[in-house]
Amino acid sequence: MGNTVVEAVRGLVPALADRAQETDTAGRVPDKTVRELIDSGVFRMLQPRRHGGLEADPVDFYAAVRAVSAACCSTGWLASVLGVHPWHLALFSGQAQDEVWGSDPDTLLSSAYAPVGRLTPADGGYQLTGHWSFSSGCEYARWALLGALVVGDQGRPVDFMTVLVPRTDYRIEQAWDVVGLRGTASNDIVVDKAFVPAHRVIRNYEQAQLSGPGQQVNPGPLYRIPFAAVFTTAVTAPVLGAAAGGYESYLSVMNERVRLSLGGGRFAEDPYAQVAIARAASDVDAAILQTDRNIAELLAHASDGRDIPMELRLRTRRDQVRGTERAVAAIDLLFKTAGGNSLRRGNPIERAWRDAHAGSVHVANDTERTLAMYGRGAFGLTVEDNLV
């Protein structure tokens, strides 16, 4: 079924490419596009079968995201982050899942995972207050997954949670005015003293230990692989797609271009340009191969009931951040060698360059910190981090 969705998504690519400039200019993905993505099934790829989902191979999900992102990275970013949230919700209690999907399995969720919320224990749950930034696609969602700290009697944080909040309990503040990924409309979410029942909360520690209440109703292997792998790869996949799309645009535009200086002649005959496209193509291919390999191995371990070794978890994160680095390096090289024409607003190379750089600054792409974690593990030192 995952392959069927990938083919359906690829059928949308020409129309998405035609709307890419409109999306960038308007600062939001058109409603028509979101409807098409819903109908394609991409948002249900990682959703549990018990709620109308496909429980598809995540490698297929990331392939679908890259295909969308090659046409329009803002749209691909929404496909990825809104599409990965059903996987996360599947780790919550069955009651929470029923509340979200019980009446409409196409219900979407946005997120803002930074632990800026304040949770105060209350009878039967918690009281939540906070202001979160960068909730991509929040206007299309009816629920939000938000990061928060539980505050103890002394006013100090005692636990790190992710909480599930309905649209009726928060407001959206328009704050998204940026240079890249402009169409994601990643606006702010504000909550003021909302009650969150205990069944809509999950401890990040449990999540990192590959356990959660949702596994009682969703026993499939898809829900027994690390959040740190599934979500961070969902951040890298659109950046890889943008680089791949920029590469294809580069070949199309530059193939027939004639130089007006440096001796003239067809651009395609320039050996330096030939080397540039070889390097760019290799970087993108290498990143895709590594990320797909790691996700496939994680799922294979879970499918076989084997423990997932820390080495594999660390390698997955290593290759994920390096994948983003490789994608940015590829589009940088193409942008530079395309010459002055790449500076024109609205051309696909320029947009891919902006979008890839915007995606690269997400906290999931904290390269030095992530590579240091891998190095600690390689030296046999203890690694304790929820993002592994």
mmCIF file of C-alpha atoms in Angstrom:
data_model
loop_
_atom_site.group_PDB
_atom_site.id
_atom_site.type_symbol
_atom_site.label_atom_id
_atom_site.label_comp_id
_atom_site.label_asym_id
_atom_site.label_seq_id
_atom_site.Cartn_x
_atom_site.Cartn_y
_atom_site.Cartn_z
ATOM 1 C CA MET A 1 0.000 0.000 0.000
ATOM 2 C CA GLY A 2 2.875 2.373 0.670
ATOM 3 C CA ASN A 3 4.050 2.109 -2.925
ATOM 4 C CA THR A 4 0.530 2.954 -4.099
ATOM 5 C CA VAL A 5 0.597 6.185 -2.106
ATOM 6 C CA VAL A 6 4.047 7.059 -3.433
ATOM 7 C CA GLU A 7 2.724 6.701 -6.986
ATOM 8 C CA ALA A 8 -0.334 8.802 -6.137
ATOM 9 C CA VAL A 9 1.901 11.509 -4.697
ATOM 10 C CA ARG A 10 4.137 11.487 -7.762
ATOM 11 C CA GLY A 11 1.031 12.103 -9.841
ATOM 12 C CA LEU A 12 0.525 15.363 -7.936
ATOM 13 C CA VAL A 13 4.050 16.636 -8.605
ATOM 14 C CA PRO A 14 3.392 18.675 -11.788
ATOM 15 C CA ALA A 15 0.529 20.590 -10.158
ATOM 16 C CA LEU A 16 2.530 21.134 -6.962
ATOM 17 C CA ALA A 17 5.434 22.520 -8.994
ATOM 18 C CA ASP A 18 3.042 24.890 -10.780
ATOM 19 C CA ARG A 19 1.812 26.173 -7.410
ATOM 20 C CA ALA A 20 5.230 26.413 -5.766
ATOM 21 C CA GLN A 21 5.683 30.117 -6.420
ATOM 22 C CA GLU A 22 2.119 30.865 -5.302
ATOM 23 C CA THR A 23 2.785 28.938 -2.090
ATOM 24 C CA ASP A 24 6.029 30.798 -1.451
ATOM 25 C CA THR A 25 4.489 34.210 -2.122
ATOM 26 C CA ALA A 26 1.298 33.646 -0.128
ATOM 27 C CA GLY A 27 3.174 32.184 2.842
ATOM 28 C CA ARG A 28 0.876 29.167 3.073
ATOM 29 C CA VAL A 29 0.122 25.950 1.228
ATOM 30 C CA PRO A 30 -3.153 26.273 -0.719
ATOM 31 C CA ASP A 31 -6.184 24.504 0.737
ATOM 32 C CA LYS A 32 -6.544 22.612 -2.539
ATOM 33 C CA THR A 33 -3.066 21.175 -2.122
ATOM 34 C CA VAL A 34 -3.747 20.023 1.441
ATOM 35 C CA ARG A 35 -6.929 18.334 0.239
ATOM 36 C CA GLU A 36 -4.997 16.564 -2.513
ATOM 37 C CA LEU A 37 -2.413 15.361 -0.022
ATOM 38 C CA ILE A 38 -5.150 14.030 2.250
ATOM 39 C CA ASP A 39 -6.787 12.222 -0.675
ATOM 40 C CA SER A 40 -3.437 10.739 -1.749
ATOM 41 C CA GLY A 41 -3.147 8.960 1.594
ATOM 42 C CA VAL A 42 0.247 10.380 2.524
ATOM 43 C CA PHE A 43 -0.964 11.573 5.933
ATOM 44 C CA ARG A 44 -2.241 8.073 6.747
ATOM 45 C CA MET A 45 0.932 6.210 5.803
ATOM 46 C CA LEU A 46 2.237 6.004 9.394
ATOM 47 C CA GLN A 47 -1.229 5.973 11.021
ATOM 48 C CA PRO A 48 -2.400 2.816 12.844
ATOM 49 C CA ARG A 49 -4.618 0.422 10.907
ATOM 50 C CA ARG A 50 -7.145 0.427 13.726
ATOM 51 C CA HIS A 51 -7.856 4.056 12.833
ATOM 52 C CA GLY A 52 -7.881 3.756 9.052
ATOM 53 C CA GLY A 53 -4.134 4.080 8.555
ATOM 54 C CA LEU A 54 -1.765 2.033 6.432
ATOM 55 C CA GLU A 55 1.050 1.311 8.909
ATOM 56 C CA ALA A 56 3.269 1.538 5.837
ATOM 57 C CA ASP A 57 7.006 1.096 5.627
ATOM 58 C CA PRO A 58 8.486 4.440 6.744
ATOM 59 C CA VAL A 59 11.014 4.208 3.894
ATOM 60 C CA ASP A 60 8.057 4.589 1.513
ATOM 61 C CA PHE A 61 6.781 7.535 3.536
ATOM 62 C CA TYR A 62 10.091 9.367 3.219
ATOM 63 C CA ALA A 63 10.172 8.621 -0.527
ATOM 64 C CA ALA A 64 6.739 10.249 -0.877
ATOM 65 C CA VAL A 65 7.935 13.278 1.117
ATOM 66 C CA ARG A 66 11.019 13.686 -1.072
ATOM 67 C CA ALA A 67 8.894 13.529 -4.219
ATOM 68 C CA VAL A 68 6.605 16.298 -2.973
ATOM 69 C CA SER A 69 9.532 18.378 -1.717
ATOM 70 C CA ALA A 70 11.307 18.196 -5.065
ATOM 71 C CA ALA A 71 8.343 20.089 -6.535
ATOM 72 C CA CYS A 72 7.699 22.402 -3.558
ATOM 73 C CA CYS A 73 9.659 22.059 -0.333
ATOM 74 C CA SER A 74 7.098 23.976 1.749
ATOM 75 C CA THR A 75 4.449 21.492 0.685
ATOM 76 C CA GLY A 76 6.823 18.579 1.276
ATOM 77 C CA TRP A 77 7.656 19.897 4.730
ATOM 78 C CA LEU A 78 3.951 19.887 5.644
ATOM 79 C CA ALA A 79 3.500 16.423 4.143
ATOM 80 C CA SER A 80 6.374 15.214 6.310
ATOM 81 C CA VAL A 81 5.697 16.814 9.676
ATOM 82 C CA LEU A 82 1.916 16.484 9.543
ATOM 83 C CA GLY A 83 2.413 12.968 8.203
ATOM 84 C CA VAL A 84 4.742 11.871 11.001
ATOM 85 C CA HIS A 85 2.438 13.033 13.797
ATOM 86 C CA PRO A 86 -0.006 10.108 13.365
ATOM 87 C CA TRP A 87 2.950 7.849 14.148
ATOM 88 C CA HIS A 88 3.618 9.793 17.333
ATOM 89 C CA LEU A 89 -0.031 9.832 18.372
ATOM 90 C CA ALA A 90 -0.008 6.036 18.030
ATOM 91 C CA LEU A 91 2.313 5.964 21.075
ATOM 92 C CA PHE A 92 -0.300 7.724 23.238
ATOM 93 C CA SER A 93 -3.096 5.936 25.064
ATOM 94 C CA GLY A 94 -5.845 4.306 23.034
ATOM 95 C CA GLN A 95 -8.313 6.758 24.588
ATOM 96 C CA ALA A 96 -6.333 9.733 23.259
ATOM 97 C CA GLN A 97 -6.188 8.192 19.779
ATOM 98 C CA ASP A 98 -9.933 7.553 19.826
ATOM 99 C CA GLU A 99 -10.584 11.180 20.738
ATOM 100 C CA VAL A 100 -8.564 12.437 17.771
ATOM 101 C CA TRP A 101 -9.536 9.941 15.067
ATOM 102 C CA GLY A 102 -12.771 8.424 16.350
ATOM 103 C CA SER A 103 -15.059 10.579 14.222
ATOM 104 C CA ASP A 104 -12.630 11.508 11.440
ATOM 105 C CA PRO A 105 -9.521 9.452 10.598
ATOM 106 C CA ASP A 106 -8.292 12.333 8.402
ATOM 107 C CA THR A 107 -7.892 14.641 11.409
ATOM 108 C CA LEU A 108 -4.458 16.308 11.312
ATOM 109 C CA LEU A 109 -2.124 17.252 14.159
ATOM 110 C CA SER A 110 0.624 19.870 14.267
ATOM 111 C CA SER A 111 3.425 20.079 16.819
ATOM 112 C CA ALA A 112 5.835 22.291 18.702
ATOM 113 C CA TYR A 113 8.078 19.990 20.723
ATOM 114 C CA ALA A 114 10.293 22.538 22.453
ATOM 115 C CA PRO A 115 9.687 22.095 26.219
ATOM 116 C CA VAL A 116 8.540 25.655 26.788
ATOM 117 C CA GLY A 117 5.181 24.762 28.299
ATOM 118 C CA ARG A 118 4.591 24.598 32.039
ATOM 119 C CA LEU A 119 2.602 21.660 33.434
ATOM 120 C CA THR A 120 1.244 21.898 36.956
ATOM 121 C CA PRO A 121 -0.271 18.731 38.453
ATOM 122 C CA ALA A 122 -4.038 18.910 38.863
ATOM 123 C CA ASP A 123 -6.756 16.434 39.782
ATOM 124 C CA GLY A 124 -6.844 13.844 36.984
ATOM 125 C CA GLY A 125 -4.105 15.462 34.925
ATOM 126 C CA TYR A 126 -2.308 18.772 34.545
ATOM 127 C CA GLN A 127 -2.844 22.458 33.921
ATOM 128 C CA LEU A 128 -0.886 23.689 30.894
ATOM 129 C CA THR A 129 0.354 27.177 30.040
ATOM 130 C CA GLY A 130 2.858 28.140 27.355
ATOM 131 C CA HIS A 131 3.759 29.892 24.123
ATOM 132 C CA TRP A 132 5.329 27.772 21.367
ATOM 133 C CA SER A 133 6.885 28.877 18.085
ATOM 134 C CA PHE A 134 7.248 27.111 14.726
ATOM 135 C CA SER A 135 4.166 24.862 14.588
ATOM 136 C CA SER A 136 4.183 24.021 10.890
ATOM 137 C CA GLY A 137 0.765 23.654 9.285
ATOM 138 C CA CYS A 138 -1.059 24.422 12.537
ATOM 139 C CA GLU A 139 -3.953 26.106 10.720
ATOM 140 C CA TYR A 140 -4.862 22.776 9.086
ATOM 141 C CA ALA A 141 -4.737 20.810 12.345
ATOM 142 C CA ARG A 142 -7.404 20.233 14.969
ATOM 143 C CA TRP A 143 -4.961 19.030 17.633
ATOM 144 C CA ALA A 144 -1.408 19.906 18.654
ATOM 145 C CA LEU A 145 1.439 17.915 20.218
ATOM 146 C CA LEU A 146 3.306 20.276 22.553
ATOM 147 C CA GLY A 147 6.450 19.963 24.664
ATOM 148 C CA ALA A 148 6.189 20.862 28.325
ATOM 149 C CA LEU A 149 7.964 20.505 31.664
ATOM 150 C CA VAL A 150 6.216 19.282 34.794
ATOM 151 C CA VAL A 151 6.865 21.747 37.596
ATOM 152 C CA GLY A 152 7.165 20.420 41.142
ATOM 153 C CA ASP A 153 6.356 21.988 44.497
ATOM 154 C CA GLN A 154 9.623 23.927 44.514
ATOM 155 C CA GLY A 155 8.893 25.430 41.093
ATOM 156 C CA ARG A 156 11.597 23.319 39.454
ATOM 157 C CA PRO A 157 11.165 21.027 36.412
ATOM 158 C CA VAL A 158 10.784 17.385 37.414
ATOM 159 C CA ASP A 159 9.766 15.733 34.124
ATOM 160 C CA PHE A 160 9.639 16.344 30.350
ATOM 161 C CA MET A 161 6.353 15.531 28.640
ATOM 162 C CA THR A 162 4.620 15.739 25.294
ATOM 163 C CA VAL A 163 0.975 16.703 25.665
ATOM 164 C CA LEU A 164 -1.967 16.440 23.286
ATOM 165 C CA VAL A 165 -4.167 19.531 23.137
ATOM 166 C CA PRO A 166 -7.365 20.146 21.110
ATOM 167 C CA ARG A 167 -7.761 23.224 18.916
ATOM 168 C CA THR A 168 -10.394 24.584 21.285
ATOM 169 C CA ASP A 169 -7.744 24.946 24.012
ATOM 170 C CA TYR A 170 -5.209 27.084 22.157
ATOM 171 C CA ARG A 171 -4.967 30.061 19.859
ATOM 172 C CA ILE A 172 -2.717 30.564 16.844
ATOM 173 C CA GLU A 173 -0.678 33.751 16.531
ATOM 174 C CA GLN A 174 0.521 34.775 13.062
ATOM 175 C CA ALA A 175 4.295 35.093 13.363
ATOM 176 C CA TRP A 176 5.761 33.390 10.275
ATOM 177 C CA ASP A 177 7.667 35.833 8.047
ATOM 178 C CA VAL A 178 10.878 34.154 6.925
ATOM 179 C CA VAL A 179 13.241 33.694 3.980
ATOM 180 C CA GLY A 180 12.766 29.956 3.411
ATOM 181 C CA LEU A 181 10.016 27.357 3.797
ATOM 182 C CA ARG A 182 7.725 30.342 3.610
ATOM 183 C CA GLY A 183 4.664 28.300 2.693
ATOM 184 C CA THR A 184 4.738 26.173 5.849
ATOM 185 C CA ALA A 185 2.967 28.898 7.863
ATOM 186 C CA SER A 186 4.801 27.727 10.975
ATOM 187 C CA ASN A 187 3.010 30.059 13.347
ATOM 188 C CA ASP A 188 2.874 30.273 17.141
ATOM 189 C CA ILE A 189 0.584 28.370 19.508
ATOM 190 C CA VAL A 190 -0.517 29.876 22.817
ATOM 191 C CA VAL A 191 -2.170 27.997 25.698
ATOM 192 C CA ASP A 192 -3.434 29.685 28.849
ATOM 193 C CA LYS A 193 -4.308 27.426 31.796
ATOM 194 C CA ALA A 194 -5.819 24.566 29.827
ATOM 195 C CA PHE A 195 -6.613 21.284 31.564
ATOM 196 C CA VAL A 196 -4.853 18.258 30.052
ATOM 197 C CA PRO A 197 -6.173 14.877 31.278
ATOM 198 C CA ALA A 198 -3.553 12.304 32.162
ATOM 199 C CA HIS A 199 -4.382 10.064 29.187
ATOM 200 C CA ARG A 200 -3.283 12.832 26.800
ATOM 201 C CA VAL A 201 0.264 12.970 28.162
ATOM 202 C CA ILE A 202 3.316 10.861 27.372
ATOM 203 C CA ARG A 203 6.659 10.959 29.187
ATOM 204 C CA ASN A 204 9.606 11.614 26.887
ATOM 205 C CA TYR A 205 11.717 9.244 28.967
ATOM 206 C CA GLU A 206 9.345 6.349 28.249
ATOM 207 C CA GLN A 207 9.327 7.312 24.599
ATOM 208 C CA ALA A 208 13.127 7.193 24.474
ATOM 209 C CA GLN A 209 12.966 3.719 26.068
ATOM 210 C CA LEU A 210 10.753 2.588 23.151
ATOM 211 C CA SER A 211 7.729 2.115 25.380
ATOM 212 C CA GLY A 212 4.394 3.839 25.542
ATOM 213 C CA PRO A 213 0.745 3.171 26.382
ATOM 214 C CA GLY A 214 -0.188 3.135 22.701
ATOM 215 C CA GLN A 215 1.715 -0.071 22.080
ATOM 216 C CA GLN A 216 -1.024 -1.949 23.917
ATOM 217 C CA VAL A 217 -3.441 -1.189 21.071
ATOM 218 C CA ASN A 218 -0.868 -0.754 18.289
ATOM 219 C CA PRO A 219 1.450 -3.764 18.670
ATOM 220 C CA GLY A 220 2.988 -3.508 15.191
ATOM 221 C CA PRO A 221 6.762 -3.068 14.767
ATOM 222 C CA LEU A 222 6.317 0.402 13.264
ATOM 223 C CA TYR A 223 5.563 1.710 16.754
ATOM 224 C CA ARG A 224 8.603 0.084 18.367
ATOM 225 C CA ILE A 225 11.318 2.157 16.706
ATOM 226 C CA PRO A 226 12.810 5.356 18.156
ATOM 227 C CA PHE A 227 11.028 8.695 17.953
ATOM 228 C CA ALA A 228 14.449 10.300 17.540
ATOM 229 C CA ALA A 229 14.920 8.381 14.299
ATOM 230 C CA VAL A 230 11.411 8.675 12.864
ATOM 231 C CA PHE A 231 10.876 12.383 13.540
ATOM 232 C CA THR A 232 14.351 13.683 12.722
ATOM 233 C CA THR A 233 14.372 11.782 9.414
ATOM 234 C CA ALA A 234 11.049 13.467 8.675
ATOM 235 C CA VAL A 235 12.909 16.777 9.008
ATOM 236 C CA THR A 236 15.757 15.725 6.716
ATOM 237 C CA ALA A 237 13.590 14.147 3.983
ATOM 238 C CA PRO A 238 12.144 17.473 2.716
ATOM 239 C CA VAL A 239 15.611 19.039 2.600
ATOM 240 C CA LEU A 240 16.856 16.112 0.526
ATOM 241 C CA GLY A 241 13.826 16.486 -1.717
ATOM 242 C CA ALA A 242 14.526 20.188 -2.200
ATOM 243 C CA ALA A 243 18.117 19.446 -3.192
ATOM 244 C CA ALA A 244 16.986 16.734 -5.610
ATOM 245 C CA GLY A 245 14.426 19.096 -7.143
ATOM 246 C CA GLY A 246 17.022 21.846 -7.416
ATOM 247 C CA TYR A 247 19.335 19.413 -9.163
ATOM 248 C CA GLU A 248 16.697 18.510 -11.767
ATOM 249 C CA SER A 249 15.887 22.188 -12.345
ATOM 250 C CA TYR A 250 19.582 22.931 -12.718
ATOM 251 C CA LEU A 251 19.985 20.289 -15.425
ATOM 252 C CA SER A 252 16.907 21.527 -17.264
ATOM 253 C CA VAL A 253 17.814 25.215 -17.158
ATOM 254 C CA MET A 254 21.568 24.988 -17.648
ATOM 255 C CA ASN A 255 21.689 22.296 -20.322
ATOM 256 C CA GLU A 256 20.980 24.689 -23.193
ATOM 257 C CA ARG A 257 22.511 27.822 -21.699
ATOM 258 C CA VAL A 258 25.307 29.514 -23.637
ATOM 259 C CA ARG A 259 27.991 31.438 -21.785
ATOM 260 C CA LEU A 260 28.387 35.076 -22.759
ATOM 261 C CA SER A 261 31.828 35.307 -21.147
ATOM 262 C CA LEU A 262 34.745 33.054 -20.179
ATOM 263 C CA GLY A 263 35.205 32.068 -23.810
ATOM 264 C CA GLY A 264 31.536 31.406 -24.524
ATOM 265 C CA GLY A 265 30.274 27.962 -25.514
ATOM 266 C CA ARG A 266 27.566 25.744 -24.076
ATOM 267 C CA PHE A 267 27.480 25.621 -20.303
ATOM 268 C CA ALA A 268 26.989 21.846 -20.459
ATOM 269 C CA GLU A 269 30.397 21.480 -22.125
ATOM 270 C CA ASP A 270 32.166 23.122 -19.164
ATOM 271 C CA PRO A 271 34.056 20.404 -17.240
ATOM 272 C CA TYR A 272 33.739 22.396 -14.006
ATOM 273 C CA ALA A 273 29.942 22.342 -14.358
ATOM 274 C CA GLN A 274 30.080 18.625 -15.074
ATOM 275 C CA VAL A 275 32.071 18.015 -11.909
ATOM 276 C CA ALA A 276 29.638 20.162 -9.910
ATOM 277 C CA ILE A 277 26.603 18.135 -10.927
ATOM 278 C CA ALA A 278 28.464 14.891 -10.247
ATOM 279 C CA ARG A 279 29.312 16.026 -6.711
ATOM 280 C CA ALA A 280 25.792 17.272 -6.043
ATOM 281 C CA ALA A 281 24.149 14.107 -7.345
ATOM 282 C CA SER A 282 26.502 11.903 -5.317
ATOM 283 C CA ASP A 283 25.849 13.806 -2.096
ATOM 284 C CA VAL A 284 22.065 13.526 -2.448
ATOM 285 C CA ASP A 285 22.218 9.849 -3.418
ATOM 286 C CA ALA A 286 24.531 9.014 -0.529
ATOM 287 C CA ALA A 287 22.264 10.731 1.985
ATOM 288 C CA ILE A 288 19.149 8.936 0.722
ATOM 289 C CA LEU A 289 20.858 5.558 0.702
ATOM 290 C CA GLN A 290 22.160 5.955 4.247
ATOM 291 C CA THR A 291 18.929 7.241 5.771
ATOM 292 C CA ASP A 292 16.814 4.588 4.032
ATOM 293 C CA ARG A 293 19.241 1.853 5.108
ATOM 294 C CA ASN A 294 19.107 2.890 8.737
ATOM 295 C CA ILE A 295 15.330 3.182 8.915
ATOM 296 C CA ALA A 296 14.993 -0.226 7.217
ATOM 297 C CA GLU A 297 17.359 -1.799 9.767
ATOM 298 C CA LEU A 298 15.487 -0.257 12.686
ATOM 299 C CA LEU A 299 12.201 -1.643 11.391
ATOM 300 C CA ALA A 300 13.777 -5.059 10.757
ATOM 301 C CA HIS A 301 14.970 -5.249 14.365
ATOM 302 C CA ALA A 302 11.507 -4.310 15.635
ATOM 303 C CA SER A 303 9.819 -6.775 13.271
ATOM 304 C CA ASP A 304 12.027 -9.602 14.508
ATOM 305 C CA GLY A 305 11.505 -8.688 18.151
ATOM 306 C CA ARG A 306 15.199 -7.899 18.591
ATOM 307 C CA ASP A 307 16.504 -5.137 20.825
ATOM 308 C CA ILE A 308 17.641 -2.109 18.843
ATOM 309 C CA PRO A 309 21.351 -1.575 19.591
ATOM 310 C CA MET A 310 22.551 1.863 20.616
ATOM 311 C CA GLU A 311 25.111 1.760 17.803
ATOM 312 C CA LEU A 312 22.295 1.631 15.248
ATOM 313 C CA ARG A 313 20.364 4.416 16.962
ATOM 314 C CA LEU A 314 23.447 6.621 17.016
ATOM 315 C CA ARG A 315 24.319 5.774 13.407
ATOM 316 C CA THR A 316 20.810 6.687 12.332
ATOM 317 C CA ARG A 317 21.130 10.122 13.906
ATOM 318 C CA ARG A 318 24.657 10.553 12.557
ATOM 319 C CA ASP A 319 23.557 9.880 8.991
ATOM 320 C CA GLN A 320 20.404 11.952 9.377
ATOM 321 C CA VAL A 321 22.256 15.163 10.264
ATOM 322 C CA ARG A 322 24.948 14.407 7.692
ATOM 323 C CA GLY A 323 22.170 13.866 5.158
ATOM 324 C CA THR A 324 20.956 17.393 5.749
ATOM 325 C CA GLU A 325 24.524 18.677 5.479
ATOM 326 C CA ARG A 326 25.022 16.859 2.188
ATOM 327 C CA ALA A 327 21.758 18.202 0.786
ATOM 328 C CA VAL A 328 22.704 21.778 1.667
ATOM 329 C CA ALA A 329 26.196 21.312 0.228
ATOM 330 C CA ALA A 330 24.688 19.999 -3.015
ATOM 331 C CA ILE A 331 22.276 22.887 -3.487
ATOM 332 C CA ASP A 332 24.973 25.401 -2.491
ATOM 333 C CA LEU A 333 27.232 24.057 -5.228
ATOM 334 C CA LEU A 334 24.487 24.210 -7.847
ATOM 335 C CA PHE A 335 23.390 27.683 -6.756
ATOM 336 C CA LYS A 336 26.942 28.972 -7.020
ATOM 337 C CA THR A 337 27.718 27.493 -10.430
ATOM 338 C CA ALA A 338 24.370 28.577 -11.919
ATOM 339 C CA GLY A 339 25.715 32.119 -11.914
ATOM 340 C CA GLY A 340 23.805 35.365 -11.570
ATOM 341 C CA ASN A 341 20.602 33.862 -12.904
ATOM 342 C CA SER A 342 20.241 31.850 -9.705
ATOM 343 C CA LEU A 343 19.683 35.131 -7.840
ATOM 344 C CA ARG A 344 16.386 35.866 -9.555
ATOM 345 C CA ARG A 345 13.476 35.499 -7.133
ATOM 346 C CA GLY A 346 11.038 32.805 -8.112
ATOM 347 C CA ASN A 347 13.305 30.461 -10.031
ATOM 348 C CA PRO A 348 13.322 26.865 -8.692
ATOM 349 C CA ILE A 349 17.042 26.810 -7.897
ATOM 350 C CA GLU A 350 16.812 29.942 -5.792
ATOM 351 C CA ARG A 351 13.748 28.650 -3.945
ATOM 352 C CA ALA A 352 15.332 25.235 -3.316
ATOM 353 C CA TRP A 353 18.441 26.987 -1.958
ATOM 354 C CA ARG A 354 16.381 29.074 0.488
ATOM 355 C CA ASP A 355 14.186 26.174 1.552
ATOM 356 C CA ALA A 356 17.064 23.760 2.127
ATOM 357 C CA HIS A 357 18.886 26.286 4.292
ATOM 358 C CA ALA A 358 15.706 27.026 6.252
ATOM 359 C CA GLY A 359 15.142 23.330 6.933
ATOM 360 C CA SER A 360 18.745 22.867 7.994
ATOM 361 C CA VAL A 361 18.380 25.137 11.042
ATOM 362 C CA HIS A 362 15.711 22.946 12.668
ATOM 363 C CA VAL A 363 16.875 21.647 16.047
ATOM 364 C CA ALA A 364 16.779 18.097 14.652
ATOM 365 C CA ASN A 365 19.732 19.149 12.490
ATOM 366 C CA ASP A 366 21.987 20.154 15.378
ATOM 367 C CA THR A 367 24.949 18.599 13.621
ATOM 368 C CA GLU A 368 27.812 19.097 16.072
ATOM 369 C CA ARG A 369 25.845 17.889 19.078
ATOM 370 C CA THR A 370 24.588 14.842 17.216
ATOM 371 C CA LEU A 371 27.990 13.897 15.836
ATOM 372 C CA ALA A 372 29.481 14.302 19.302
ATOM 373 C CA MET A 373 26.916 11.820 20.626
ATOM 374 C CA TYR A 374 27.970 9.345 17.952
ATOM 375 C CA GLY A 375 31.621 9.908 18.870
ATOM 376 C CA ARG A 376 30.902 9.253 22.559
ATOM 377 C CA GLY A 377 29.232 6.002 21.640
ATOM 378 C CA ALA A 378 32.058 4.967 19.334
ATOM 379 C CA PHE A 379 34.516 5.511 22.203
ATOM 380 C CA GLY A 380 32.370 3.371 24.480
ATOM 381 C CA LEU A 381 31.198 6.280 26.611
ATOM 382 C CA THR A 382 27.643 6.503 27.981
ATOM 383 C CA VAL A 383 25.161 8.432 25.826
ATOM 384 C CA GLU A 384 22.058 9.714 27.600
ATOM 385 C CA ASP A 385 19.869 11.829 25.375
ATOM 386 C CA ASN A 386 16.203 11.698 24.388
ATOM 387 C CA LEU A 387 17.158 12.501 20.798
ATOM 388 C CA VAL A 388 18.782 9.120 20.120
#
